[in-house]
Amino acid sequence: RGVENETYSSGTGTTAQALCAFSKKAAIGTDIDVSTKGGTLNVQFNSEGSHSFNDIWLSGLVSHVYSGSFELWSLKDQLFF
């Protein structure tokens, strides 16, 4: 979505922001709430020092924003495999 419209809650960006904040000591703890235009997302993780992380979890509210469908077989003349 970032190509045509702004993404209000990027999971990748939110997670990176939380881990960077922890690394720079701008956030305390390993359970961080991040406010985005789409709402608040929560990032939880384990740290091994200030620059190594594992067991990273992202959670927050979700909403359905789009539905679509296509028939794969209608593309058969355009496929090259």
Short mmCIF file of C-alpha atoms in Angstrom, two decimals:
data_model
loop_
_atom_site.label_atom_id
_atom_site.label_comp_id
_atom_site.label_asym_id
_atom_site.label_seq_id
_atom_site.Cartn_x
_atom_site.Cartn_y
_atom_site.Cartn_z
CA ARG A 1 0.00 0.00 0.00
CA GLY A 2 2.85 2.42 0.55
CA VAL A 3 3.17 2.98 -3.20
CA GLU A 4 -0.30 4.45 -3.79
CA ASN A 5 -1.31 5.46 -0.26
CA GLU A 6 0.18 5.97 3.16
CA THR A 7 0.33 2.85 5.33
CA TYR A 8 -1.13 3.80 8.70
CA SER A 9 0.35 0.95 10.74
CA SER A 10 3.41 -0.73 9.26
CA GLY A 11 4.27 -3.82 11.28
CA THR A 12 7.83 -3.85 9.98
CA GLY A 13 8.37 -0.16 10.71
CA THR A 14 6.75 -0.37 14.13
CA THR A 15 8.88 -3.34 15.15
CA ALA A 16 12.06 -1.66 13.91
CA GLN A 17 11.16 1.52 15.78
CA ALA A 18 10.61 -0.35 19.06
CA LEU A 19 13.88 -2.30 18.77
CA CYS A 20 15.82 0.87 17.88
CA ALA A 21 14.28 2.75 20.81
CA PHE A 22 15.35 -0.06 23.15
CA SER A 23 18.86 -0.13 21.64
CA LYS A 24 19.24 3.65 22.05
CA LYS A 25 17.83 3.44 25.61
CA ALA A 26 14.90 5.66 24.57
CA ALA A 27 12.52 2.92 25.75
CA ILE A 28 12.69 0.96 28.98
CA GLY A 29 11.72 -2.69 29.03
CA THR A 30 10.95 -5.27 26.38
CA ASP A 31 7.19 -4.63 26.15
CA ILE A 32 6.76 -1.42 24.14
CA ASP A 33 3.60 0.30 22.88
CA VAL A 34 4.04 2.29 19.67
CA SER A 35 1.42 4.83 18.56
CA THR A 36 0.72 4.94 14.81
CA LYS A 37 -1.94 6.69 12.71
CA GLY A 38 -3.73 3.34 12.54
CA GLY A 39 -3.72 2.80 16.29
CA THR A 40 -1.43 1.51 19.00
CA LEU A 41 0.70 -1.56 18.30
CA ASN A 42 2.56 -3.53 20.96
CA VAL A 43 6.02 -5.06 20.43
CA GLN A 44 7.34 -7.66 22.88
CA PHE A 45 10.75 -9.28 22.60
CA ASN A 46 13.67 -10.84 24.40
CA SER A 47 17.01 -9.08 24.24
CA GLU A 48 20.49 -10.48 24.38
CA GLY A 49 22.37 -7.25 24.99
CA SER A 50 21.32 -4.02 23.36
CA HIS A 51 21.64 -5.15 19.72
CA SER A 52 20.47 -8.77 19.60
CA PHE A 53 16.81 -9.77 19.80
CA ASN A 54 14.72 -12.92 19.58
CA ASP A 55 11.17 -14.10 20.19
CA ILE A 56 9.73 -10.88 18.74
CA TRP A 57 5.94 -10.48 18.84
CA LEU A 58 3.79 -7.74 17.31
CA SER A 59 0.16 -7.33 18.36
CA GLY A 60 -2.63 -4.84 17.90
CA LEU A 61 -6.14 -4.40 16.59
CA VAL A 62 -6.84 -5.34 12.99
CA SER A 63 -9.56 -4.39 10.52
CA HIS A 64 -10.49 -5.65 7.09
CA VAL A 65 -9.69 -2.97 4.51
CA TYR A 66 -9.90 -4.70 1.13
CA SER A 67 -11.29 -7.75 -0.64
CA GLY A 68 -10.41 -8.98 -4.08
CA SER A 69 -10.25 -12.06 -6.23
CA PHE A 70 -8.83 -13.27 -9.50
CA GLU A 71 -8.88 -16.49 -11.44
CA LEU A 72 -5.39 -17.92 -11.82
CA TRP A 73 -6.35 -19.86 -14.91
CA SER A 74 -7.30 -16.65 -16.72
CA LEU A 75 -3.59 -15.76 -16.60
CA LYS A 76 -2.38 -19.02 -18.15
CA ASP A 77 -1.39 -17.38 -21.46
CA GLN A 78 0.81 -14.91 -19.60
CA LEU A 79 2.67 -17.47 -17.47
CA PHE A 80 6.06 -18.67 -18.71
CA PHE A 81 6.61 -21.83 -16.65
#
